mmCIF file of C-alpha atoms in Angstrom:
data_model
loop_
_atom_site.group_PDB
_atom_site.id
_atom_site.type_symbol
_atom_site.label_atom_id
_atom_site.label_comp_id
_atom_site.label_asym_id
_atom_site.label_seq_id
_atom_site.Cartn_x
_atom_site.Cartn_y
_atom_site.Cartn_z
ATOM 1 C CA UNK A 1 0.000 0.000 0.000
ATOM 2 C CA UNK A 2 1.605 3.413 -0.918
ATOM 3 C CA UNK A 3 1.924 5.915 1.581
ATOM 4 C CA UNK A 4 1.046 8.980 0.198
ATOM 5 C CA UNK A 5 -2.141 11.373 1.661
ATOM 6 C CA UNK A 6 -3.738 14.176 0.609
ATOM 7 C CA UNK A 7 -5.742 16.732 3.477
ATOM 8 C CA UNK A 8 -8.663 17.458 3.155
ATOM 9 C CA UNK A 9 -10.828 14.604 1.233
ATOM 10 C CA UNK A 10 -13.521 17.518 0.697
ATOM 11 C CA UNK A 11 -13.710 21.073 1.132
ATOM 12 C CA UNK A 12 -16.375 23.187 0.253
ATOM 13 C CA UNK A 13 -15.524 26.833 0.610
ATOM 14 C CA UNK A 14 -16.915 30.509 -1.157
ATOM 15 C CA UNK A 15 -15.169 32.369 -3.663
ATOM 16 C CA UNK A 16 -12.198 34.407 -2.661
ATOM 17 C CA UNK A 17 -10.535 32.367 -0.440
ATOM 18 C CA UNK A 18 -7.163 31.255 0.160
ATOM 19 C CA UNK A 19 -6.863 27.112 -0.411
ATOM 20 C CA UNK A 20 -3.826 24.977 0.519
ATOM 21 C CA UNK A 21 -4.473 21.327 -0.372
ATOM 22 C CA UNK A 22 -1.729 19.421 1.346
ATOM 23 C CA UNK A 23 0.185 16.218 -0.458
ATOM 24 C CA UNK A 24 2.501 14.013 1.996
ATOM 25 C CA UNK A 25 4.323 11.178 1.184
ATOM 26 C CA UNK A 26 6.688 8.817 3.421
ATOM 27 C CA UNK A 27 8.093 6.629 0.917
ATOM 28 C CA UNK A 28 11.150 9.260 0.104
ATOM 29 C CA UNK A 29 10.311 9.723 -3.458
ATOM 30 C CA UNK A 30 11.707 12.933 -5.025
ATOM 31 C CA UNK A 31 8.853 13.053 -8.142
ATOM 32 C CA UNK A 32 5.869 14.519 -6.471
ATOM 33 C CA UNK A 33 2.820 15.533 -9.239
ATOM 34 C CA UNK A 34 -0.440 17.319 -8.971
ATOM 35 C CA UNK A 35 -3.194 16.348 -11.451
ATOM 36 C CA UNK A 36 -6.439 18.146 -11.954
ATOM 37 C CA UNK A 37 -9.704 15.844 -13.076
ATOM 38 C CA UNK A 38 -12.871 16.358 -13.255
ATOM 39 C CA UNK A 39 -15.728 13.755 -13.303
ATOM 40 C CA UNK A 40 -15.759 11.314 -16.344
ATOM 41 C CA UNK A 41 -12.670 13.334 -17.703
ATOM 42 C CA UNK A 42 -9.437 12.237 -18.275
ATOM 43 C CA UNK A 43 -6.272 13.068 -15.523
ATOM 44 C CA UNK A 44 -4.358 16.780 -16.020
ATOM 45 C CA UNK A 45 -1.283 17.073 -15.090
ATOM 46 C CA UNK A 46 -1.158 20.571 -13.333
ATOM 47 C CA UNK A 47 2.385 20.565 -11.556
ATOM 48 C CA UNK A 48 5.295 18.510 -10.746
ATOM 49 C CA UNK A 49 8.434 18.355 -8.730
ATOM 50 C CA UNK A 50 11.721 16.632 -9.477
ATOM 51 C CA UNK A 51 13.123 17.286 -5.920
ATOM 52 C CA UNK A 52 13.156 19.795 -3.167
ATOM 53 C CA UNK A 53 13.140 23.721 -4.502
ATOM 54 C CA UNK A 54 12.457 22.226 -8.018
ATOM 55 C CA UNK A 55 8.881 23.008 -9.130
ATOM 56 C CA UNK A 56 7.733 23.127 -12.970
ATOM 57 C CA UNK A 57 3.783 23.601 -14.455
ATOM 58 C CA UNK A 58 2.605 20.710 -16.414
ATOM 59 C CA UNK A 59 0.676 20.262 -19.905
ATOM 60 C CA UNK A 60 -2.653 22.094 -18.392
ATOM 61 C CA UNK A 61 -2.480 25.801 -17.163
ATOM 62 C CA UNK A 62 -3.599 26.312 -13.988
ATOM 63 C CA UNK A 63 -3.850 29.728 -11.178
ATOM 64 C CA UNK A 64 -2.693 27.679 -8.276
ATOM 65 C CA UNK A 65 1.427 27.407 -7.348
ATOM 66 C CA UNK A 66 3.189 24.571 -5.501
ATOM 67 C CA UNK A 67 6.654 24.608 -3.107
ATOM 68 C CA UNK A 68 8.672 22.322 -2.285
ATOM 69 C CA UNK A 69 10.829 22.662 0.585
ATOM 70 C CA UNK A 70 10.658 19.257 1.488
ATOM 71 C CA UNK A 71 10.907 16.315 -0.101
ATOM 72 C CA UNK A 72 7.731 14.734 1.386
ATOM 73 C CA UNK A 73 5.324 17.657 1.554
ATOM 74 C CA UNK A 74 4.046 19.008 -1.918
ATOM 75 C CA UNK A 75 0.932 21.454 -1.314
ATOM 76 C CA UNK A 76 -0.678 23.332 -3.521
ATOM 77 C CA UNK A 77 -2.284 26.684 -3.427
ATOM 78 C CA UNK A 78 -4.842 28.418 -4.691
ATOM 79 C CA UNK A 79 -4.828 32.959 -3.738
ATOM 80 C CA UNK A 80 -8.521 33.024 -4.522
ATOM 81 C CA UNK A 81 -10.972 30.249 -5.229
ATOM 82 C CA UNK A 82 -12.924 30.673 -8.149
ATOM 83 C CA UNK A 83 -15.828 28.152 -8.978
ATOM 84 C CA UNK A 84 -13.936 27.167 -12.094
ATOM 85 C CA UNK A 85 -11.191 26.134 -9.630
ATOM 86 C CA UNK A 86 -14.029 23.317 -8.877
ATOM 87 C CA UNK A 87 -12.410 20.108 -9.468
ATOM 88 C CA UNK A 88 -10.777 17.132 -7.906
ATOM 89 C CA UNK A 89 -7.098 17.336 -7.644
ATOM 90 C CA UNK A 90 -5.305 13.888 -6.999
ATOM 91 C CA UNK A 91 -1.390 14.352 -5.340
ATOM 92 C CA UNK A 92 0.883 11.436 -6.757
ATOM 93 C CA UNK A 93 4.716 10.426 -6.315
ATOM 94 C CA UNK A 94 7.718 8.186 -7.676
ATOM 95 C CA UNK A 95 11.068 7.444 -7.320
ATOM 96 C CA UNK A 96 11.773 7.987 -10.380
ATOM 97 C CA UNK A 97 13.732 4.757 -11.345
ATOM 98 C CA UNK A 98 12.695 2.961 -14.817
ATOM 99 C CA UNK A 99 9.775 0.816 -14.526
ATOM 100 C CA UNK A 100 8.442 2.433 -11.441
ATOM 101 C CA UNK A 101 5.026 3.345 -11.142
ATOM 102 C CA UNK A 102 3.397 6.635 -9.591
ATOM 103 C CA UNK A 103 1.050 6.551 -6.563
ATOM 104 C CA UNK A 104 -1.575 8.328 -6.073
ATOM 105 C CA UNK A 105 -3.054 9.457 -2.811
ATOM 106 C CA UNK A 106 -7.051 9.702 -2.432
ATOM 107 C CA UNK A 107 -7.880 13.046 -3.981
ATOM 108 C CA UNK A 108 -9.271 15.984 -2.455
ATOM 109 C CA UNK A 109 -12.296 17.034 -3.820
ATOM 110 C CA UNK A 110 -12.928 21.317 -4.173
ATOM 111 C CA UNK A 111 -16.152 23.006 -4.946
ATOM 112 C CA UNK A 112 -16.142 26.613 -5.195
ATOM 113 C CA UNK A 113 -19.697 28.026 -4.433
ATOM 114 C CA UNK B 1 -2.745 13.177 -32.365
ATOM 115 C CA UNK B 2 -2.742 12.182 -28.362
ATOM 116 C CA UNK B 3 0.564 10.600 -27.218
ATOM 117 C CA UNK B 4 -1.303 7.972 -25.703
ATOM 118 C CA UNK B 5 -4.806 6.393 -27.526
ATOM 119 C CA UNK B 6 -7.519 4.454 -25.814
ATOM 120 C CA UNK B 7 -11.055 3.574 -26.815
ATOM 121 C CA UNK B 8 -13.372 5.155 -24.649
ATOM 122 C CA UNK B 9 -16.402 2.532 -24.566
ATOM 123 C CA UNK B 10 -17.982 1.565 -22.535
ATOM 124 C CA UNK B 11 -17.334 -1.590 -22.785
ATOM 125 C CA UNK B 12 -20.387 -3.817 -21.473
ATOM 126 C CA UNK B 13 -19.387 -7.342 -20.956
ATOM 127 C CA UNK B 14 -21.635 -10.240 -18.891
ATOM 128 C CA UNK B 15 -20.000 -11.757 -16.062
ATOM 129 C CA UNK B 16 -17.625 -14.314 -16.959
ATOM 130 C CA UNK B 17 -16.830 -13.071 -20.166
ATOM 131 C CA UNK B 18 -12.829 -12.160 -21.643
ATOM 132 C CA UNK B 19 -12.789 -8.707 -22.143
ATOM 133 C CA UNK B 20 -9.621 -6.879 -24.030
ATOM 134 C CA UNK B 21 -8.477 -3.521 -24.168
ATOM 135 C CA UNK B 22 -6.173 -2.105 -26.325
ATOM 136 C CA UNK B 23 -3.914 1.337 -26.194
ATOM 137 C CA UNK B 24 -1.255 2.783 -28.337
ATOM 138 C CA UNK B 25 1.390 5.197 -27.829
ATOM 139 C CA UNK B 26 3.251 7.568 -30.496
ATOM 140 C CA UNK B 27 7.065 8.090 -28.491
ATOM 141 C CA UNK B 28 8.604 5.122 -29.939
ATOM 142 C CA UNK B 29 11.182 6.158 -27.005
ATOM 143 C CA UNK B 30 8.659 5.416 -24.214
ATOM 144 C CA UNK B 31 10.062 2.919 -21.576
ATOM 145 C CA UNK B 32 7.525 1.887 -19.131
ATOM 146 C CA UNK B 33 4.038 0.853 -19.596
ATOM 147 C CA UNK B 34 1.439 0.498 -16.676
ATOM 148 C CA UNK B 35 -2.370 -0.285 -16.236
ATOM 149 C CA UNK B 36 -4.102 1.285 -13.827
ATOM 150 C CA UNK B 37 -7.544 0.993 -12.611
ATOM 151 C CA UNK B 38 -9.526 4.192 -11.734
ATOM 152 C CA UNK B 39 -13.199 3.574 -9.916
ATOM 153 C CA UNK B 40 -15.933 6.312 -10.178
ATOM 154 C CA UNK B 41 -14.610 9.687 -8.266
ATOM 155 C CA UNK B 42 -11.389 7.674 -6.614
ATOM 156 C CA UNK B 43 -8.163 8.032 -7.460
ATOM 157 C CA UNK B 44 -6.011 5.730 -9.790
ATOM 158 C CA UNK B 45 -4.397 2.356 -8.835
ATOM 159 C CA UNK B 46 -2.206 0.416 -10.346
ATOM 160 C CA UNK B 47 -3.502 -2.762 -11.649
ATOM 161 C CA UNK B 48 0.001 -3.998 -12.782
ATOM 162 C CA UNK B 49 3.344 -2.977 -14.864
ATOM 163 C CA UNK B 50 3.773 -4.000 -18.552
ATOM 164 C CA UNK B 51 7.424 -5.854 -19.325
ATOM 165 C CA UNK B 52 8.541 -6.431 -22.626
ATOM 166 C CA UNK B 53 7.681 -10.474 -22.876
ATOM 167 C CA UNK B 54 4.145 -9.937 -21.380
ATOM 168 C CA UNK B 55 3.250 -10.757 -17.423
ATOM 169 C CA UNK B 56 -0.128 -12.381 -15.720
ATOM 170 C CA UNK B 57 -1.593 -11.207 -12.615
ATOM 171 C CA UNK B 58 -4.572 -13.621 -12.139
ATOM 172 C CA UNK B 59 -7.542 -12.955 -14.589
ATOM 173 C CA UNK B 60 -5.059 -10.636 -15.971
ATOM 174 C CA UNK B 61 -2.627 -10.250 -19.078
ATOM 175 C CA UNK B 62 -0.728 -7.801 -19.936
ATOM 176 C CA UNK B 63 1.038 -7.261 -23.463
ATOM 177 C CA UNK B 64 3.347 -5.009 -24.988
ATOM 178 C CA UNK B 65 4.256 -4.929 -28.666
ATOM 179 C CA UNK B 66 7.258 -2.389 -29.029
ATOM 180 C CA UNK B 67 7.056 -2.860 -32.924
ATOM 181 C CA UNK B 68 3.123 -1.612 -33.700
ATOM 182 C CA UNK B 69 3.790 0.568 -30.661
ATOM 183 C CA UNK B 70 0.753 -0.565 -28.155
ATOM 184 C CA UNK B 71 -0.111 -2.664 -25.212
ATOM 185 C CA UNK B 72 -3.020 -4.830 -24.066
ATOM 186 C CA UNK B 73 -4.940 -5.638 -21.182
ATOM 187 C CA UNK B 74 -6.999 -8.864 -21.382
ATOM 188 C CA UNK B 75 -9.367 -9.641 -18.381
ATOM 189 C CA UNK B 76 -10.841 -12.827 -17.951
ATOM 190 C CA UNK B 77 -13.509 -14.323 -16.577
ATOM 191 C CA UNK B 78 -14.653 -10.882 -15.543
ATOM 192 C CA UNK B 79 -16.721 -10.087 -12.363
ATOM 193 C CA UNK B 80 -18.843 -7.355 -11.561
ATOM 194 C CA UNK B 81 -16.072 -5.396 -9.533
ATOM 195 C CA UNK B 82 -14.223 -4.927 -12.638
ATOM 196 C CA UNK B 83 -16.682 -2.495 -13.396
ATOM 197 C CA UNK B 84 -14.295 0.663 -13.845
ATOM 198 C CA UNK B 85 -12.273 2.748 -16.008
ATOM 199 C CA UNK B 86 -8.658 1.098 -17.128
ATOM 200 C CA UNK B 87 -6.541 3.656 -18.018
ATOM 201 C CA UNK B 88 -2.789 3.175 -19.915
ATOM 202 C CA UNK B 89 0.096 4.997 -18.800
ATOM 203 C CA UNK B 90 3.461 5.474 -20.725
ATOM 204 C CA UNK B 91 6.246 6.677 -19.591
ATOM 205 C CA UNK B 92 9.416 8.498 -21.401
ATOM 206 C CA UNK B 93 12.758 8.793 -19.578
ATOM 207 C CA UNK B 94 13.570 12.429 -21.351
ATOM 208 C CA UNK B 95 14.734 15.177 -19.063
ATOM 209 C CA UNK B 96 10.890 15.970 -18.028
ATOM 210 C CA UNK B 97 10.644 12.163 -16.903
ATOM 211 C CA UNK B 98 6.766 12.215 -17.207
ATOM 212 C CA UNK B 99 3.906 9.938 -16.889
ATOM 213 C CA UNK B 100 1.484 10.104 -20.211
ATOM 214 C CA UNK B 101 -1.677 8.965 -19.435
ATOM 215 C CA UNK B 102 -4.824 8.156 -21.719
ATOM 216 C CA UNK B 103 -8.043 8.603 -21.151
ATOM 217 C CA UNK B 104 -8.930 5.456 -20.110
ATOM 218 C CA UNK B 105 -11.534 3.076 -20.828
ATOM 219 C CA UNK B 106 -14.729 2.212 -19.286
ATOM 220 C CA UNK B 107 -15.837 -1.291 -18.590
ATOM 221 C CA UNK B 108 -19.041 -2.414 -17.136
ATOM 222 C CA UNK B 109 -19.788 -6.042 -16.098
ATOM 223 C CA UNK B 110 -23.440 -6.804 -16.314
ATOM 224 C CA UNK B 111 -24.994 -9.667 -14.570
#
């Protein structure tokens, strides 16, 4: 079982407001990646992370930013919710070797009202 | 073109039947190959790797053909949890190192 989770499952906040949706994994990978998907639609890759202080966008253009300053935690953050920030965004990790997978933790799930 | 193809479906199979589902890729320079199954609203899993001579993990086979450039999934005797989306994921060691996936494709086991 990988050992990667994502806080909160669900969050339901108004427009305007500052989001962090945290991503921590234990299994000392330094590939962390933040995909955006929305129900019945295929995966997005949003961000991703090669290792601490390295931090790049991915194929689909998104407002929110990511750090890393350590190599577990990879959060992401949104200045101001917008209900087209309304979405579920899945955190996922590898070590990077050939033939290794990613894992995924559980998703968060946004809605913007 | 997408980098990585799958049929959408759905796919709607009875229970016990052999159910296969195909994917290509266009990097001829793509090195790993994974299955993964995604259930409604849940994240991904993997359902198992892809090696170059073909693996089994139960009910299922996977197959890679480097030369037409796609891989397989064949389920068999399928049950109604297989209901789900199967999506194929390919990945290229270039400097971005990044996992392509495709859309994925639905199955449904009827009883």
């Amino acid at each position: 079982e990988a050992d990667i989770y994502q806080t909160p499952r669900y969050l339901v906040i108004g427009t305007g407001k500052k989001i962090t949706l945290e991503c921590s994994q234990t299994m000392g990978h330094d590939k962390m990646y933040w995909y955006q998907q929305d129900p019945g639609m295929e995966l997005h890759l949003i961000h991703y992370s090669y290792g601490v202080n390295s931090t790049e966008k991915g194929d689909l253009s998104s407002e929110s930013t990511v750090s890393r300053i350590r190599t577990e935690h990879f959060p992401l953050t949104l200045e101001s919710a917008r209900p087209s920030h309304t979405s579920q965004y899945l955190c996922a990790s590898s070590d990077g070797r050939l033939n290794q997978p990613q894992h995924f933790g559980d998703g968060t799930r946004l809605s913007i009202l | 073109r997408k980098e990585v193809e799958q049929d959408p479906g759905p796919f709607n199979v009875p229970e016990g039947a052999t159910v296969a589902f195909n994917c290509t890729y266009s990097n001829s320079a793509s090195q790993s190959f994974f299955w993964y199954r995604q259930d409604c609203r849940k994240e991904p899993k993997l359902l198992m790797s892809v090696y170059s001579s073909g693996n089994e993990d139960g009910r299922f086979t996977a197959q890679l053909n480097r030369a037409s450039q796609y891989i397989s999934l064949l389920i068999r005797d399928s049950k109604l949890s297989d209901s789900a989306t199967y999506l194929c994921v390919v990945n290229v060691p270039s400097g971005t190192y990044k996992y392509i996936f495709g859309t994925g494709t639905r199955l449904k086991v009827l009883a």
